[in-house]
């Protein structure tokens, strides 16, 4: 078995799609097919069931997946152990974050890291919370940043690196615009714009509004884009609950007032793959991110 074949197998097993797997390992679909066929020939078994419309793992493929993941991780640890003897920190890092964090907090982290370690090539990607968590677990991302705490999961580690203040955003000239803070009872008759269920911003609203029972604010509509919500609030359609960084990079006429109810802040979490030996580049990046987080908290 060749390590490159196992990496390709791992990508196909996690996506169950040859085209998407090829994008992950930077191969054409035909090359992915050839490598899977070569691996199956080496092992003398079929790893994927192609008889149905949807690609599925065979029992042999399911058994191999655990070993393949372990072998790939062990190879990465071996590389890291050897690389740690070099005086120069080099390599590649793929960092993921929510779009809001990629435009506010992460540029400072990435810039400071790149100035210190210019031999490390950094790629910054945006995704939603689920995509960030899944990408970190399956190895597409080396480290990711998102709002909210991470549930315990095998193979990954996480820690809260900052706390983000929650704000109520209001249209210009709103009756609550002059308040120093807004309490739950202030919002009983207000219309709120929210994101769909499953979105981290919707979770923030649901947790905060739970303290307003029995008079929860009325939902005026669900919108997938926080940019759209900002514009609609500015147009006077209703109010919204946002973390402070969601407004920081966008000049606006909106009024933002601190939320004084339950869950006044939301954590910014950093998640990464757990390995016995991290690469020097990864160790250096984690240290840089933690250092900037401490500065933010002071």
Coordinates of C-alpha atoms in Angstrom, one line a residue:
X1 CA 0.0 0.0 0.0
X2 CA 1.3 3.4 -0.9
X3 CA 0.6 6.4 1.4
X4 CA -0.7 8.5 -1.5
X5 CA -3.2 5.8 -2.3
X6 CA -4.4 5.8 1.3
X7 CA -4.8 9.6 1.3
X8 CA -6.9 9.4 -1.8
X9 CA -8.9 6.5 -0.3
X10 CA -9.5 8.6 2.8
X11 CA -10.7 11.5 0.8
X12 CA -13.1 9.4 -1.2
X13 CA -14.4 7.6 2.0
X14 CA -15.1 11.0 3.7
X15 CA -16.8 12.6 0.7
X16 CA -18.3 9.5 -1.0
X17 CA -17.7 11.4 -4.3
X18 CA -14.8 11.0 -6.6
X19 CA -14.9 14.5 -7.9
X20 CA -15.0 16.2 -4.5
X21 CA -12.3 13.8 -3.3
X22 CA -10.1 14.8 -6.2
X23 CA -10.5 18.5 -5.2
X24 CA -9.3 17.7 -1.7
X25 CA -6.2 15.8 -2.9
X26 CA -5.6 18.0 -6.0
X27 CA -6.1 15.2 -8.5
X28 CA -8.3 14.7 -11.5
X29 CA -11.3 12.3 -11.2
X30 CA -9.6 9.8 -13.5
X31 CA -6.5 9.8 -11.3
X32 CA -8.6 9.3 -8.2
X33 CA -10.3 6.3 -9.9
X34 CA -6.9 4.8 -10.9
X35 CA -5.5 5.1 -7.4
X36 CA -8.5 3.5 -5.8
X37 CA -8.4 0.7 -8.4
X38 CA -4.7 0.2 -7.6
X39 CA -5.3 0.0 -3.9
X40 CA -8.1 -2.5 -4.4
X41 CA -5.8 -4.6 -6.6
X42 CA -3.1 -4.5 -3.9
X43 CA -5.6 -5.6 -1.2
X44 CA -7.6 -8.0 -3.4
X45 CA -10.9 -6.6 -2.2
X46 CA -13.5 -4.0 -3.3
X47 CA -13.4 -0.9 -1.1
X48 CA -16.4 0.8 -2.6
X49 CA -19.8 -0.4 -3.7
X50 CA -20.6 1.3 -7.1
X51 CA -23.7 -0.7 -7.9
X52 CA -26.1 1.9 -6.6
X53 CA -26.5 5.5 -7.5
X54 CA -24.8 6.6 -4.3
X55 CA -21.2 5.5 -3.6
X56 CA -20.8 3.5 -0.4
X57 CA -18.1 1.8 1.5
X58 CA -18.0 -2.0 1.5
X59 CA -17.3 -3.8 4.8
X60 CA -13.6 -4.0 3.8
X61 CA -13.6 -0.3 3.0
X62 CA -15.1 0.5 6.4
X63 CA -12.4 -1.6 8.1
X64 CA -9.6 0.0 6.1
X65 CA -10.8 3.6 6.9
X66 CA -9.7 3.4 10.5
X67 CA -6.3 2.1 9.6
X68 CA -5.8 4.6 6.8
X69 CA -6.6 7.5 9.1
X70 CA -4.1 6.2 11.7
X71 CA -1.4 5.6 9.1
X72 CA -1.8 9.1 7.6
X73 CA -1.7 10.7 11.0
X74 CA 1.4 8.7 11.9
X75 CA 3.1 9.8 8.7
X76 CA 2.3 13.4 9.5
X77 CA 3.7 12.9 13.0
X78 CA 6.9 11.4 11.5
X79 CA 7.2 14.5 9.3
X80 CA 6.7 16.8 12.2
X81 CA 9.3 15.0 14.3
X82 CA 11.9 15.3 11.6
X83 CA 10.9 18.9 10.7
X84 CA 11.3 19.9 14.4
X85 CA 15.1 19.3 14.1
X86 CA 15.3 22.1 11.5
X87 CA 16.1 25.6 12.6
X88 CA 13.7 27.0 10.0
X89 CA 10.0 26.7 10.6
X90 CA 8.4 25.9 7.2
X91 CA 5.5 24.0 5.7
X92 CA 1.8 24.7 4.8
X93 CA -1.1 25.6 7.0
X94 CA -4.8 25.7 6.0
X95 CA -6.8 27.8 8.4
X96 CA -10.6 28.1 8.4
X97 CA -12.9 30.6 9.9
X98 CA -16.4 32.0 9.8
X99 CA -16.5 34.9 7.3
X100 CA -17.0 37.4 10.1
X101 CA -13.8 36.2 11.9
X102 CA -11.9 36.0 8.6
X103 CA -12.5 39.7 8.0
X104 CA -12.0 40.9 11.6
X105 CA -9.9 38.8 14.0
X106 CA -8.0 36.4 11.9
X107 CA -6.1 38.9 9.6
X108 CA -4.1 40.1 12.5
X109 CA -3.3 36.6 13.7
X110 CA -2.3 35.5 10.2
X111 CA -0.3 38.7 9.5
X112 CA 1.7 38.4 12.7
X113 CA 2.4 34.7 12.2
X114 CA 3.5 35.3 8.6
X115 CA 5.9 38.0 9.6
X116 CA 7.5 35.8 12.2
X117 CA 7.5 32.6 10.0
X118 CA 7.7 33.7 6.3
X119 CA 8.7 30.2 5.2
X120 CA 5.2 28.8 6.1
X121 CA 2.6 29.1 3.4
X122 CA -0.8 30.0 4.8
X123 CA -4.2 29.4 3.2
X124 CA -7.2 31.1 4.8
X125 CA -10.7 29.6 4.0
X126 CA -14.2 30.6 5.0
X127 CA -17.0 28.2 5.8
X128 CA -20.0 27.8 8.1
X129 CA -19.6 26.3 11.6
X130 CA -20.5 22.8 10.5
X131 CA -18.0 23.0 7.5
X132 CA -15.3 24.2 9.9
X133 CA -15.8 21.4 12.4
X134 CA -16.0 18.7 9.7
X135 CA -13.1 20.1 7.8
X136 CA -10.9 20.1 11.0
X137 CA -11.9 16.5 11.8
X138 CA -11.3 15.1 8.4
X139 CA -8.0 17.0 7.9
X140 CA -9.0 19.5 5.2
X141 CA -8.3 22.2 7.7
X142 CA -5.3 22.3 10.1
X143 CA -7.1 24.7 12.5
X144 CA -10.4 26.5 12.5
X145 CA -12.1 29.4 14.3
X146 CA -15.8 29.8 15.0
X147 CA -18.3 31.2 17.5
X148 CA -19.6 28.9 20.3
X149 CA -18.0 26.1 22.3
X150 CA -17.0 22.9 20.5
X151 CA -18.6 19.6 21.6
X152 CA -16.0 17.0 22.7
X153 CA -15.0 14.8 19.8
X154 CA -12.4 12.2 19.2
X155 CA -9.3 13.2 17.3
X156 CA -9.6 17.0 17.9
X157 CA -8.8 19.5 20.5
X158 CA -10.3 23.0 21.1
X159 CA -10.1 25.9 23.4
X160 CA -11.8 29.3 23.8
X161 CA -9.4 32.0 22.8
X162 CA -11.7 35.1 23.1
X163 CA -15.1 36.3 24.2
X164 CA -17.2 38.3 21.8
X165 CA -19.6 40.9 23.1
X166 CA -23.2 40.5 21.9
X167 CA -25.0 43.6 20.7
X168 CA -28.6 44.5 19.8
X169 CA -28.5 46.3 16.4
X170 CA -31.3 48.8 15.8
X171 CA -32.4 51.1 13.0
X172 CA -31.4 54.7 13.1
X173 CA -33.7 56.8 15.4
X174 CA -35.0 53.7 17.2
X175 CA -36.7 54.3 20.6
X176 CA -34.0 52.2 22.3
X177 CA -31.0 53.8 20.5
X178 CA -30.0 56.0 23.5
X179 CA -29.8 53.2 26.0
X180 CA -26.5 52.2 27.6
X181 CA -27.6 48.6 27.5
X182 CA -30.8 46.7 26.5
X183 CA -32.5 44.3 28.9
X184 CA -34.9 41.4 27.9
X185 CA -38.0 43.3 29.1
X186 CA -37.1 46.2 26.7
X187 CA -37.7 43.9 23.7
X188 CA -41.1 42.4 24.3
X189 CA -42.8 44.2 21.4
X190 CA -39.8 44.3 19.0
X191 CA -39.5 42.5 15.7
X192 CA -36.3 40.6 15.2
X193 CA -34.5 39.4 12.0
X194 CA -32.8 36.0 12.4
X195 CA -30.8 33.5 10.4
X196 CA -32.3 30.0 9.7
X197 CA -32.1 27.2 12.4
X198 CA -28.7 25.5 12.5
X199 CA -26.8 28.7 12.0
X200 CA -24.5 29.9 14.8
X201 CA -26.1 33.4 14.7
X202 CA -29.5 31.8 15.2
X203 CA -28.2 29.8 18.1
X204 CA -27.0 33.0 19.8
X205 CA -30.5 34.6 19.3
X206 CA -32.3 31.5 20.6
X207 CA -30.1 31.3 23.7
X208 CA -30.4 35.0 24.5
X209 CA -34.2 35.2 23.8
X210 CA -34.8 32.2 26.1
X211 CA -34.4 34.6 29.0
X212 CA -37.3 36.7 27.6
X213 CA -40.0 34.2 28.3
X214 CA -43.0 34.3 28.2
X215 CA -42.7 37.5 26.0
X216 CA -40.2 36.5 23.4
X217 CA -39.6 39.1 20.7
X218 CA -41.4 38.5 17.4
X219 CA -39.4 37.1 14.5
X220 CA -40.0 39.2 11.4
X221 CA -38.3 36.8 9.1
X222 CA -35.3 34.4 8.5
X223 CA -32.5 35.5 6.3
X224 CA -29.4 33.4 5.3
X225 CA -27.0 36.3 5.0
X226 CA -26.0 38.5 7.9
X227 CA -25.2 41.2 5.4
X228 CA -28.8 41.2 4.3
X229 CA -29.9 41.4 7.9
X230 CA -27.7 44.4 8.5
X231 CA -29.2 46.2 5.5
X232 CA -32.8 45.3 6.5
X233 CA -32.3 46.5 10.0
X234 CA -30.9 49.8 8.6
X235 CA -34.0 50.0 6.4
X236 CA -36.2 49.8 9.5
X237 CA -37.6 46.2 9.2
X238 CA -36.6 45.2 12.7
X239 CA -33.7 44.5 15.1
X240 CA -31.1 41.8 15.4
X241 CA -28.6 40.2 17.8
X242 CA -25.0 40.1 16.5
X243 CA -21.5 39.7 17.9
X244 CA -19.5 42.9 17.9
X245 CA -17.1 41.7 15.1
X246 CA -20.0 41.3 12.7
X247 CA -20.3 45.1 12.6
X248 CA -16.6 46.0 13.0
X249 CA -15.6 45.7 9.3
X250 CA -18.8 47.3 7.9
X251 CA -19.4 51.0 8.1
X252 CA -23.1 51.6 8.8
X253 CA -25.7 54.0 10.2
X254 CA -27.0 51.2 12.5
X255 CA -27.1 51.8 16.2
X256 CA -25.5 49.0 18.3
X257 CA -26.3 48.7 22.0
X258 CA -24.8 46.1 24.4
X259 CA -27.1 43.2 25.3
X260 CA -27.7 43.1 29.1
X261 CA -29.6 39.8 29.3
X262 CA -28.3 36.2 29.7
X263 CA -25.5 35.1 27.4
X264 CA -24.0 38.6 27.0
X265 CA -21.0 37.2 25.2
X266 CA -20.2 34.3 22.9
X267 CA -16.9 32.4 22.9
X268 CA -14.5 32.4 19.9
X269 CA -13.2 28.8 19.7
X270 CA -10.1 27.5 18.1
X271 CA -10.1 23.8 17.0
X272 CA -7.3 21.6 15.6
X273 CA -6.4 18.0 15.0
X274 CA -5.0 16.2 17.9
X275 CA -1.6 14.6 17.3
X276 CA 1.1 13.2 19.5
X277 CA 3.6 15.5 17.8
X278 CA 2.4 18.8 16.1
X279 CA 4.4 20.2 13.3
X280 CA 6.6 23.2 14.2
X281 CA 4.5 25.4 12.0
X282 CA 1.3 24.3 13.8
X283 CA 2.8 24.8 17.2
X284 CA 4.0 28.2 16.2
X285 CA 0.6 29.2 14.9
X286 CA -1.3 28.0 18.0
X287 CA 1.1 30.1 20.1
X288 CA 0.5 33.2 18.0
X289 CA -3.3 32.8 18.1
X290 CA -3.2 32.4 21.9
X291 CA -1.0 35.4 22.3
X292 CA -3.2 37.7 20.4
X293 CA -6.3 36.3 22.2
X294 CA -4.6 37.3 25.5
X295 CA -4.0 40.8 24.2
X296 CA -7.7 41.0 23.2
X297 CA -8.9 40.1 26.7
X298 CA -6.8 42.7 28.5

